[in-house]
XYZ file of N, CA and C in Angstrom:
687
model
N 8.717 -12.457 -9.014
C 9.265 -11.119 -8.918
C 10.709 -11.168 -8.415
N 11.291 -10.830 -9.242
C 13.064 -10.531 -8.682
C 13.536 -8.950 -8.376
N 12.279 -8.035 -8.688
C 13.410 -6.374 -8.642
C 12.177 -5.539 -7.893
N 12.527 -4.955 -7.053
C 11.030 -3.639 -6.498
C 12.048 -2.327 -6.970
N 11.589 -1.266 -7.439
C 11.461 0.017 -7.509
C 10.720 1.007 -6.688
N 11.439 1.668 -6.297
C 10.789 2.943 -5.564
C 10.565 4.371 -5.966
N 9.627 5.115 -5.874
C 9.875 6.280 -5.992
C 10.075 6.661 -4.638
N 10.596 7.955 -4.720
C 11.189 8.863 -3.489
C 10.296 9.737 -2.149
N 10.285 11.089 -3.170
C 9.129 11.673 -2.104
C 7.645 11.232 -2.258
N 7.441 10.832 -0.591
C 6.406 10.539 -0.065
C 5.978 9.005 0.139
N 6.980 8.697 -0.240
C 7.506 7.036 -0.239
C 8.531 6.607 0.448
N 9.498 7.126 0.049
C 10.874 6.799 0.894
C 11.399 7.843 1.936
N 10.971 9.234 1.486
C 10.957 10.404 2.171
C 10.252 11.310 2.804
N 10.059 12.663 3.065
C 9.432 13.637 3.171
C 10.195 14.721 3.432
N 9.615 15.968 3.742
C 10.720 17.096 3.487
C 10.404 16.960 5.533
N 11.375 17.319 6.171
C 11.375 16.906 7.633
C 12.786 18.250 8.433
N 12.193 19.478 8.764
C 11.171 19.995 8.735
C 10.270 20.389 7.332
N 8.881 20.358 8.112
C 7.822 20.619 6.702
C 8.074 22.104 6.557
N 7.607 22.022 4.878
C 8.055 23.336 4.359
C 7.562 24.722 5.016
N 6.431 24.888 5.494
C 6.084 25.736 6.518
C 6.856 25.919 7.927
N 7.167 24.841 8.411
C 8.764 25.083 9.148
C 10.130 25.855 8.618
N 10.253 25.540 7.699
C 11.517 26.030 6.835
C 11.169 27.221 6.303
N 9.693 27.529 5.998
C 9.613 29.265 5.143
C 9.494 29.896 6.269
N 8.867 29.470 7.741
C 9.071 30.748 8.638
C 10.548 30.799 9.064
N 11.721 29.499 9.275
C 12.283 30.108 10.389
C 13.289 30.860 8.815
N 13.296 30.462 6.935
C 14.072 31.297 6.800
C 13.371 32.330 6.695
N 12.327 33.198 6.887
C 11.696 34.327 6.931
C 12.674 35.142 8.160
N 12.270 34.373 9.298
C 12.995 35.076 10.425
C 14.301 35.726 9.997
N 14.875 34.526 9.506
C 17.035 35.002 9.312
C 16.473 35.901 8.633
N 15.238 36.016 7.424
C 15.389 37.438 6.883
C 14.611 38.728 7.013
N 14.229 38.844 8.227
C 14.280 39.541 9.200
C 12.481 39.840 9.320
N 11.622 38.651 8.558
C 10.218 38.826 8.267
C 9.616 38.053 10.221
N 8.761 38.851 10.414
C 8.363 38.054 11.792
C 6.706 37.552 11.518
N 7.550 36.141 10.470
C 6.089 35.174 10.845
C 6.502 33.853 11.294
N 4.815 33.079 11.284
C 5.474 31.807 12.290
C 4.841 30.725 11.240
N 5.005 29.423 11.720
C 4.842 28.654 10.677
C 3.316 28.181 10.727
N 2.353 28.612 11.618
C 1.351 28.465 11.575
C 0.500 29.482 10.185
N 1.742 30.962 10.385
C 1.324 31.640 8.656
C 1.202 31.313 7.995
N 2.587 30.217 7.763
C 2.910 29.121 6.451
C 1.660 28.445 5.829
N 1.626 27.960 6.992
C 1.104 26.181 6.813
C -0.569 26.755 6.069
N -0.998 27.958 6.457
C -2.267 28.176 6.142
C -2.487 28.294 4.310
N -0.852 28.424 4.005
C -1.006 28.594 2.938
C -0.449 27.267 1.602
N 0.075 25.929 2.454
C 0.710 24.788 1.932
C -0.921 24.359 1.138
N -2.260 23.900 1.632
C -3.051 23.605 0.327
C -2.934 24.010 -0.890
N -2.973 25.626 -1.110
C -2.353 26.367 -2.268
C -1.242 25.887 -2.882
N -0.365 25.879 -2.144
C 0.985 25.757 -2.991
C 0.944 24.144 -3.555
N 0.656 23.199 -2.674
C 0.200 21.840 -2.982
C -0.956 21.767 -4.324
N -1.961 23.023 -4.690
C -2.833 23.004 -5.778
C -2.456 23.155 -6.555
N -1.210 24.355 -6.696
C -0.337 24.898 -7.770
C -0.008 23.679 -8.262
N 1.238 22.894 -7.561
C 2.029 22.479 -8.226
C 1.115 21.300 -9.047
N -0.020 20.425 -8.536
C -0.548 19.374 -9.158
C -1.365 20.245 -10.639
N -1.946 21.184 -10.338
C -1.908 21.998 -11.457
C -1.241 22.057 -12.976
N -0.027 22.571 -12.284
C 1.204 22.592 -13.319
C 1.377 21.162 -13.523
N 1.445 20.176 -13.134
C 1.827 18.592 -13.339
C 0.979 17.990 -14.201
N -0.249 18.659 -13.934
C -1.797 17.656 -15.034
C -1.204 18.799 -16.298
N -0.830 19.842 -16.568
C -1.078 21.020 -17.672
C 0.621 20.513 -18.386
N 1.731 19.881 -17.604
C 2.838 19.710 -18.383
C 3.747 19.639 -17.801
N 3.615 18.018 -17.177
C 4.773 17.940 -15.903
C 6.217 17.810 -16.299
N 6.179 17.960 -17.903
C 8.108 18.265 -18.470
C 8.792 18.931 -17.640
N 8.472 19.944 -16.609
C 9.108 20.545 -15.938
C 10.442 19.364 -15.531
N 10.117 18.240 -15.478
C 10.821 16.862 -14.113
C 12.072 16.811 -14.847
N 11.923 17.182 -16.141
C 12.819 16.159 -18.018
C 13.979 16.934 -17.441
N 14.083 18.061 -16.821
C 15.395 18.897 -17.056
C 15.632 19.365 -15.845
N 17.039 19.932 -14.861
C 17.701 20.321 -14.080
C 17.300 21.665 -13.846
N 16.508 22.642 -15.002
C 16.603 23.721 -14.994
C 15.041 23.791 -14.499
N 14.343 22.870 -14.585
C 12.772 22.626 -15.181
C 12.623 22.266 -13.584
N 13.650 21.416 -13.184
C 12.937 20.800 -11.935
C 13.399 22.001 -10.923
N 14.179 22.578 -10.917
C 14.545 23.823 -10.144
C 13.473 25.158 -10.225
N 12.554 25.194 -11.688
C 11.689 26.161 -11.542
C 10.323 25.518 -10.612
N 10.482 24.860 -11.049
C 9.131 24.086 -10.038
C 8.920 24.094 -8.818
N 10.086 23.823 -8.369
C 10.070 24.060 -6.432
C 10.356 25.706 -6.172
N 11.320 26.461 -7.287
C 10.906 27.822 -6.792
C 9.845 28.480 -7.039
N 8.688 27.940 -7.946
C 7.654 29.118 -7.998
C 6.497 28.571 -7.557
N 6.941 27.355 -6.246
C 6.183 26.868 -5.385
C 5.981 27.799 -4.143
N 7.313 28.319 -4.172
C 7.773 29.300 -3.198
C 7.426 30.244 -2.928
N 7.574 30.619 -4.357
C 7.455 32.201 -4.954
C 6.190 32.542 -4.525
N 4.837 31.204 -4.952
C 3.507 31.522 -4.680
C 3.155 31.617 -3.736
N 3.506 31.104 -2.094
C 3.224 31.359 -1.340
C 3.906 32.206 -0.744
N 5.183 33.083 -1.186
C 5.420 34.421 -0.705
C 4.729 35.439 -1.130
N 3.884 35.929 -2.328
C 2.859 36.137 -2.585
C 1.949 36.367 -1.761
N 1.170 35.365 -1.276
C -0.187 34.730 -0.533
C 0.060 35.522 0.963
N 1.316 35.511 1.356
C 2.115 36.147 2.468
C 2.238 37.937 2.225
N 2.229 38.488 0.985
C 2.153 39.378 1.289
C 3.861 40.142 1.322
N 5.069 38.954 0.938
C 6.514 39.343 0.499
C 6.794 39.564 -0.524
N 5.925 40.315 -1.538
C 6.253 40.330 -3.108
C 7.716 41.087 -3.193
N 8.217 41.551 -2.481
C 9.234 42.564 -2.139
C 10.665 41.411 -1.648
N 10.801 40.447 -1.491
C 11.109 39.217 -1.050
C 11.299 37.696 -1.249
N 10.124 37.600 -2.510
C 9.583 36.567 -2.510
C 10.552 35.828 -3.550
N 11.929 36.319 -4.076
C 12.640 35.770 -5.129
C 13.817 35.388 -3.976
N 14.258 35.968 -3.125
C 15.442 35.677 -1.811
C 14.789 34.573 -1.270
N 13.438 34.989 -0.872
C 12.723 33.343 -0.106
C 13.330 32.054 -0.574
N 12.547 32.247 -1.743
C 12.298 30.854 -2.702
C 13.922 30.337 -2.831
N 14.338 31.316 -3.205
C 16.114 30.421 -3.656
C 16.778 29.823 -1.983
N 16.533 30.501 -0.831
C 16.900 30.168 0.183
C 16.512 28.774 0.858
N 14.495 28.677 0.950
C 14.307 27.514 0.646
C 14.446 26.463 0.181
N 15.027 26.913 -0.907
C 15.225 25.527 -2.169
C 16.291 25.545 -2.138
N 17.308 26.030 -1.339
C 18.788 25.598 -1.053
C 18.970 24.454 0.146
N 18.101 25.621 1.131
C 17.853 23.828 2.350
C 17.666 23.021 1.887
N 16.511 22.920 1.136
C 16.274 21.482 0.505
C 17.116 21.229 -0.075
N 17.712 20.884 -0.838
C 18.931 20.826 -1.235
C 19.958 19.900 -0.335
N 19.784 19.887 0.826
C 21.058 19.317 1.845
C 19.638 18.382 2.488
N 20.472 16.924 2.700
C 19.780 15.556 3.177
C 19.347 16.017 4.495
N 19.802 16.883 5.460
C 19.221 17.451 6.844
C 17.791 17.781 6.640
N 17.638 18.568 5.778
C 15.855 18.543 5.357
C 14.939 17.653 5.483
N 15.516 16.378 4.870
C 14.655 15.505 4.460
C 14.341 14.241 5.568
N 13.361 13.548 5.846
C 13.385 12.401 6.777
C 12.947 10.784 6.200
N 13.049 10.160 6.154
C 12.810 9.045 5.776
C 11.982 8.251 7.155
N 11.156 7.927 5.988
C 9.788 7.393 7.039
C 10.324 6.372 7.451
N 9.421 5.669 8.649
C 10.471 4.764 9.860
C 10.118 3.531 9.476
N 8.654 3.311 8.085
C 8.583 1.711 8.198
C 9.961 1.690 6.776
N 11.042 2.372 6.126
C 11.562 1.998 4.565
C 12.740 1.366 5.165
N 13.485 1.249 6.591
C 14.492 0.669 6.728
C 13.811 -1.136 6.614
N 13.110 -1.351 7.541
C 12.558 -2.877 7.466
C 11.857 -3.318 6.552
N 11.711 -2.332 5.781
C 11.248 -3.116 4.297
C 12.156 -3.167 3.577
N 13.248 -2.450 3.430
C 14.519 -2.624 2.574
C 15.012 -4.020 2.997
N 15.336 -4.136 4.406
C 15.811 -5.421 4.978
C 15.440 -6.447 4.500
N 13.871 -6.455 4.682
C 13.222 -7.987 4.596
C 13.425 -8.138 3.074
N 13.189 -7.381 1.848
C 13.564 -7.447 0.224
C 14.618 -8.026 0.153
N 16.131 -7.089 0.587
C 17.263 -7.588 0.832
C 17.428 -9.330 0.879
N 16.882 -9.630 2.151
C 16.887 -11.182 2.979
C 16.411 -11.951 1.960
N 15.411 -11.976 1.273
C 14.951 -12.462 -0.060
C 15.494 -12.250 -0.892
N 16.446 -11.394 -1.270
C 17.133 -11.669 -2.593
C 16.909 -10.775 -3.701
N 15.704 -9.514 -3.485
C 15.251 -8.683 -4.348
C 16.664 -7.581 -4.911
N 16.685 -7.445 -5.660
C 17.616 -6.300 -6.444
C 16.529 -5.312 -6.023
N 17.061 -3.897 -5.803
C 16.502 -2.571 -5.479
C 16.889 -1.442 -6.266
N 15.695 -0.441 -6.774
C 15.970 0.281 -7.593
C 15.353 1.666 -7.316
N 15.761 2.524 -7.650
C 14.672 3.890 -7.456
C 14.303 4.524 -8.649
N 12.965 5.103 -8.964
C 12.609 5.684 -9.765
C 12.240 6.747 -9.545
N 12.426 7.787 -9.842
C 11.575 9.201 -9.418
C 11.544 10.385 -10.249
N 10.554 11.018 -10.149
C 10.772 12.238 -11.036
C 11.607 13.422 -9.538
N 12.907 14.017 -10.218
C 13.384 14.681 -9.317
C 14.195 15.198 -10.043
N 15.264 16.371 -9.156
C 16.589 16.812 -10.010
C 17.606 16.052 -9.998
N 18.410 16.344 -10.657
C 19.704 15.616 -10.471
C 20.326 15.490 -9.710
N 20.319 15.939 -8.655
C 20.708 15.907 -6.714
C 20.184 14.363 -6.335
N 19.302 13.856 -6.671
C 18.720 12.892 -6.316
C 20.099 11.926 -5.621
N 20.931 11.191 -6.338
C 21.681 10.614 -5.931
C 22.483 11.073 -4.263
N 23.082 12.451 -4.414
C 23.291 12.873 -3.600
C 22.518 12.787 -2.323
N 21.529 13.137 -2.097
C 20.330 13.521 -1.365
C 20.287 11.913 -0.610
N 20.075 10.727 -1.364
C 20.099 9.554 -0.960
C 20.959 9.191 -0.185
N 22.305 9.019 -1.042
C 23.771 9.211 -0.105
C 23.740 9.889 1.325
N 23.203 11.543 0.998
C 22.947 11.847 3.102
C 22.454 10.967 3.626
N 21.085 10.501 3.384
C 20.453 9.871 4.338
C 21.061 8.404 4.269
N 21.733 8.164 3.765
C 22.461 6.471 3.896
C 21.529 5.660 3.220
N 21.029 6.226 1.919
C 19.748 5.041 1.665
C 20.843 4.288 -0.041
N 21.509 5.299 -0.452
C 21.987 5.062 -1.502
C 22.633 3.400 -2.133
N 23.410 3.246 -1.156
C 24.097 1.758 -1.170
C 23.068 0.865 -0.773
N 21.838 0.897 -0.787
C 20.573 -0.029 -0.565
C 20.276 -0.628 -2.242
N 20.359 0.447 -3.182
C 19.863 0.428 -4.502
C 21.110 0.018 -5.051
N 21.113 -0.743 -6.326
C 21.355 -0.931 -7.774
C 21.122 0.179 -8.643
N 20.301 0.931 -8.786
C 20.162 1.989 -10.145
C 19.088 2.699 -9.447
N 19.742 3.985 -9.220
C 19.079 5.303 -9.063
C 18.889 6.107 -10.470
N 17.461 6.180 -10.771
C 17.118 6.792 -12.105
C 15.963 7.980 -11.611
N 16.856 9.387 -12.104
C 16.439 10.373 -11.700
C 15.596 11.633 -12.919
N 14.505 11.624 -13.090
C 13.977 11.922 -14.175
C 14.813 13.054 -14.864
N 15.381 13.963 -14.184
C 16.042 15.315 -14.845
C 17.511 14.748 -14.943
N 17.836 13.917 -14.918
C 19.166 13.259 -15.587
C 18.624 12.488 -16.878
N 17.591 11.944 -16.582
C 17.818 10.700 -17.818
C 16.544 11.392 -18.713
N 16.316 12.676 -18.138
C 15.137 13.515 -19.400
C 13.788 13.193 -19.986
N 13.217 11.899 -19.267
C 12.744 11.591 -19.106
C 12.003 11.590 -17.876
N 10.204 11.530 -17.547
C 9.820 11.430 -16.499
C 8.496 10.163 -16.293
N 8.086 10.039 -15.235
C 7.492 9.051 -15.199
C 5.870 9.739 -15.241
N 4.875 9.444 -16.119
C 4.835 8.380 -16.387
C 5.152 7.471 -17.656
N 6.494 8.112 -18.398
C 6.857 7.674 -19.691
C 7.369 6.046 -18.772
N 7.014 4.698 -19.808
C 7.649 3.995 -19.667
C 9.242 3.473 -19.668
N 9.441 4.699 -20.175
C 11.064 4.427 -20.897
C 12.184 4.911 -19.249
N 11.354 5.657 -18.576
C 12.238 5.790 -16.848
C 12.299 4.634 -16.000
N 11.143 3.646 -16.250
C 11.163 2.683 -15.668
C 11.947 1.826 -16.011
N 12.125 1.410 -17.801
C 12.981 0.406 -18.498
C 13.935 0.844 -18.518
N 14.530 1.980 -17.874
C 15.847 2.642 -17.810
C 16.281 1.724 -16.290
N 15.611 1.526 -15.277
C 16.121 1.307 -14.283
C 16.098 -0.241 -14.518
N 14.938 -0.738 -14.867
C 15.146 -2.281 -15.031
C 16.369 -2.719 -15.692
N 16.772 -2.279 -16.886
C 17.931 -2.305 -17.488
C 19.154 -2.349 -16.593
N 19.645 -1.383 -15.987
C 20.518 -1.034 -14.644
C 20.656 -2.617 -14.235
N 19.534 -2.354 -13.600
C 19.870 -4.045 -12.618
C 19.338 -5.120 -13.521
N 19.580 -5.069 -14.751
C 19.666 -6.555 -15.667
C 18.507 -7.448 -15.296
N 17.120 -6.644 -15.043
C 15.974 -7.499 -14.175
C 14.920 -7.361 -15.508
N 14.351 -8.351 -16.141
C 13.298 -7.689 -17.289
C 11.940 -7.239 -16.618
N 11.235 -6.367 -17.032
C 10.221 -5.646 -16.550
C 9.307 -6.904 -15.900
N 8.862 -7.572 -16.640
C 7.795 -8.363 -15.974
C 7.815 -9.325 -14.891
N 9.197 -9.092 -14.349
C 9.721 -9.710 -12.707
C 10.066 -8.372 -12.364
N 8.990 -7.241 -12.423
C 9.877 -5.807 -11.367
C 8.884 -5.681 -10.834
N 8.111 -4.953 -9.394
C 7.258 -4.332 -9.026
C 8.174 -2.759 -8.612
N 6.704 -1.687 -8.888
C 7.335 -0.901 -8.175
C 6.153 -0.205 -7.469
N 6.843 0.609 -6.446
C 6.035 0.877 -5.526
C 6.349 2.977 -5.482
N 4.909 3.139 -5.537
C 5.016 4.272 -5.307
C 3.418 5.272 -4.479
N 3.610 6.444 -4.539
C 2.180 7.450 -3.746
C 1.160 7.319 -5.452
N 1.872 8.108 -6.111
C 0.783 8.327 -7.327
C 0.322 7.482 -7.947
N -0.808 7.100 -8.651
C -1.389 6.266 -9.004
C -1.406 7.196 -10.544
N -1.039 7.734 -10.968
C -0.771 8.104 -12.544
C 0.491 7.857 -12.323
N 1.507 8.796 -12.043
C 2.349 9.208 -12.332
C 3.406 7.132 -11.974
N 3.182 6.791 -10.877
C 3.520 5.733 -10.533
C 2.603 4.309 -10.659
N 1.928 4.414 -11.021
C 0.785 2.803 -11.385
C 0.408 3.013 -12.346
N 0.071 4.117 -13.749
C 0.144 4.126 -15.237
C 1.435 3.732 -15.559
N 2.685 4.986 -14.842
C 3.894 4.420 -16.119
C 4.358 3.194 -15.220
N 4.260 2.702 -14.653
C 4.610 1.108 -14.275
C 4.019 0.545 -14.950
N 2.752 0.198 -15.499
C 1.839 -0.685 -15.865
C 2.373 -0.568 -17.534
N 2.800 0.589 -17.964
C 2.589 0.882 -19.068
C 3.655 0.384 -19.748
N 4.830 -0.220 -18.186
C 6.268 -0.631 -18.999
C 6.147 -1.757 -18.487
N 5.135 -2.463 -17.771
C 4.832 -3.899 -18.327
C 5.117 -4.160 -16.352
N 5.657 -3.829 -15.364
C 5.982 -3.623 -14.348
C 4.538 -3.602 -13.371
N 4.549 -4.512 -12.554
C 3.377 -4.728 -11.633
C 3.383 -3.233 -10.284
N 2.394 -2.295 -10.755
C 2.725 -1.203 -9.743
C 2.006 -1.782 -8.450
N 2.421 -0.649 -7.179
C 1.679 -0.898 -5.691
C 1.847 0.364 -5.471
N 0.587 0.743 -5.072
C 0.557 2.285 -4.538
C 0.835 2.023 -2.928
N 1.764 2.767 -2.389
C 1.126 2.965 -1.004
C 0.903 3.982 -0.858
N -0.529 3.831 0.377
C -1.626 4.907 0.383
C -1.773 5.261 1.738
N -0.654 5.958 2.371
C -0.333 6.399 3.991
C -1.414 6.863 4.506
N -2.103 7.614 4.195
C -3.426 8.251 4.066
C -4.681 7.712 4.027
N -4.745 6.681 3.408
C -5.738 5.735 2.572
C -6.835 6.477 1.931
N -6.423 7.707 0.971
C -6.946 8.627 -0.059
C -7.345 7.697 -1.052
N -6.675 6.602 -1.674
C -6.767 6.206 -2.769
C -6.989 4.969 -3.180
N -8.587 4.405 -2.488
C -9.339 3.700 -2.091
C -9.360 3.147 -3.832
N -10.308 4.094 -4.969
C -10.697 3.859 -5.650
C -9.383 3.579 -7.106
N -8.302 3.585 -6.550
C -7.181 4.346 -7.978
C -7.133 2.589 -8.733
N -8.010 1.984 -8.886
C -7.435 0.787 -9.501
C -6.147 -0.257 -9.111
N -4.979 -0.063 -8.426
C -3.547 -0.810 -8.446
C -3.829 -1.172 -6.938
N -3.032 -2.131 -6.798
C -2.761 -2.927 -5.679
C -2.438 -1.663 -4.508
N -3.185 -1.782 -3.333
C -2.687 -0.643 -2.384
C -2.036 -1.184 -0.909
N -0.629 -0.439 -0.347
C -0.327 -1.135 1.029
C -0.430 0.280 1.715
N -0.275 -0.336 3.083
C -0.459 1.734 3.893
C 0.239 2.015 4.064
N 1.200 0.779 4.394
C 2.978 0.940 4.874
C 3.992 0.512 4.123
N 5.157 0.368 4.055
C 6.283 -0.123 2.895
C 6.246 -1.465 3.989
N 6.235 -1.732 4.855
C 6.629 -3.187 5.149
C 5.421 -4.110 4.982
N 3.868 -3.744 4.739
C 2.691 -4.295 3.794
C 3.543 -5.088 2.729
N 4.454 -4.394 2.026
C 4.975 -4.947 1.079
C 5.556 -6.635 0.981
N 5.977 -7.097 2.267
C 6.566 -8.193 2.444
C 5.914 -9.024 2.802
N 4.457 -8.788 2.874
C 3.084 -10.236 2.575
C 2.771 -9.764 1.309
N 2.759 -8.925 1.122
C 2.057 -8.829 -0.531
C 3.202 -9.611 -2.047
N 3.972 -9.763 -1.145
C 5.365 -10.554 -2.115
C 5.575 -11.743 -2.181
């Protein structure tokens, strides 16, 4: 193996504050008095929606416009559920503007020492993800950007994963042929089909350890990764 790939959220990231943090306090600025314990009662839902929409036609990822409806009528639904139908279009765009800026987001504490130890070995680094075209940006805040060789962001390259052709987009980048790449990601479709499918040895990690049964190699942590190599 000469190249690892990553996907992003829930791998390299998370949204930090969680989105139930962020819909009450922007509720507050807009002048709604709930708390994020309101929220949070309603994140399973919005978490059902979206996997929903993803099994029925996750093209949403292919396009800038596609990946922007997705996180707002994530929004939208749980302003709804809340009872802001009067609101619930100011919410969503406000939300999905925070997100938007790297302050949102946190990067989990084992991806610096696993970047390192890859690094020290000699691995080329790549990212794969279904996301918007911010992606690059977003990386850059958090200082993860200059870690990677080829950031391949599904709503730039119109493509999403699990098409093989997002993955051979990034292998390409860093001049690595698929069958010396691993990549590592949460989903076991979306990330251990289209890996497998572009010839690429997937690894789920499974923070959770939900995904006992998904077939692909599983670590709990990103630094698992550096015995499993």
């Amino acid at each position: 193996m000469r190249e690892v790939l990553f996907d992003v959220g829930s791998t390299l990231v998370r949204p930090c504050p969680s989105v139930a943090e962020t819909m009450a306090r922007v509720a507050a600025e807009r002048g709604h008095a709930l708390s994020t314990d309101d929220f949070a009662v309603h994140m399973p839902a919005m978490e059902a929606f979206y996997e929903a929409e993803y099994r029925r036609d996750g093209d949403f990822w292919c396009s800038q416009e596609g990946s922007t409806t997705i996180w707002l009528d994530q929004y939208r639904l749980v302003c709804r559920r809340m009872g802001l139908e009067h609101d619930a279009e100011g919410m969503a765009r406000a939300v999905h503007e925070a997100y938007r800026k790297p302050g949102q987001w946190g990067v989990y504490p084992d991806v610096s020492a696993c970047l390192d130890g890859l690094e020290e070995r000699g691995f080329a680094l790549g990212v794969v993800s279904n996301w918007d075209a911010g992606l690059e940006g977003l990386l850059q805040g958090l200082r993860l950007l200059p870690r990677f060789g080829a950031v391949v962001a599904s709503a730039a390259l119109g493509r999403r994963k699990p098409d093989p052709a997002i993955f051979e987009a990034a292998c390409a980048a860093l001049g690595v042929p698929p069958s010396e790449a691993v990549h590592v990601g949460d989903r076991p479709d979306a990330d251990g089909d289209g890996a497998a499918a572009a010839g690429i040895r997937p690894v789920i990690v499974d923070r959770a350890g939900a995904e006992e049964g998904c077939g692909y190699e599983r670590i709990r942590r990103l630094t698992d990764l550096l015995e499993l190599l």
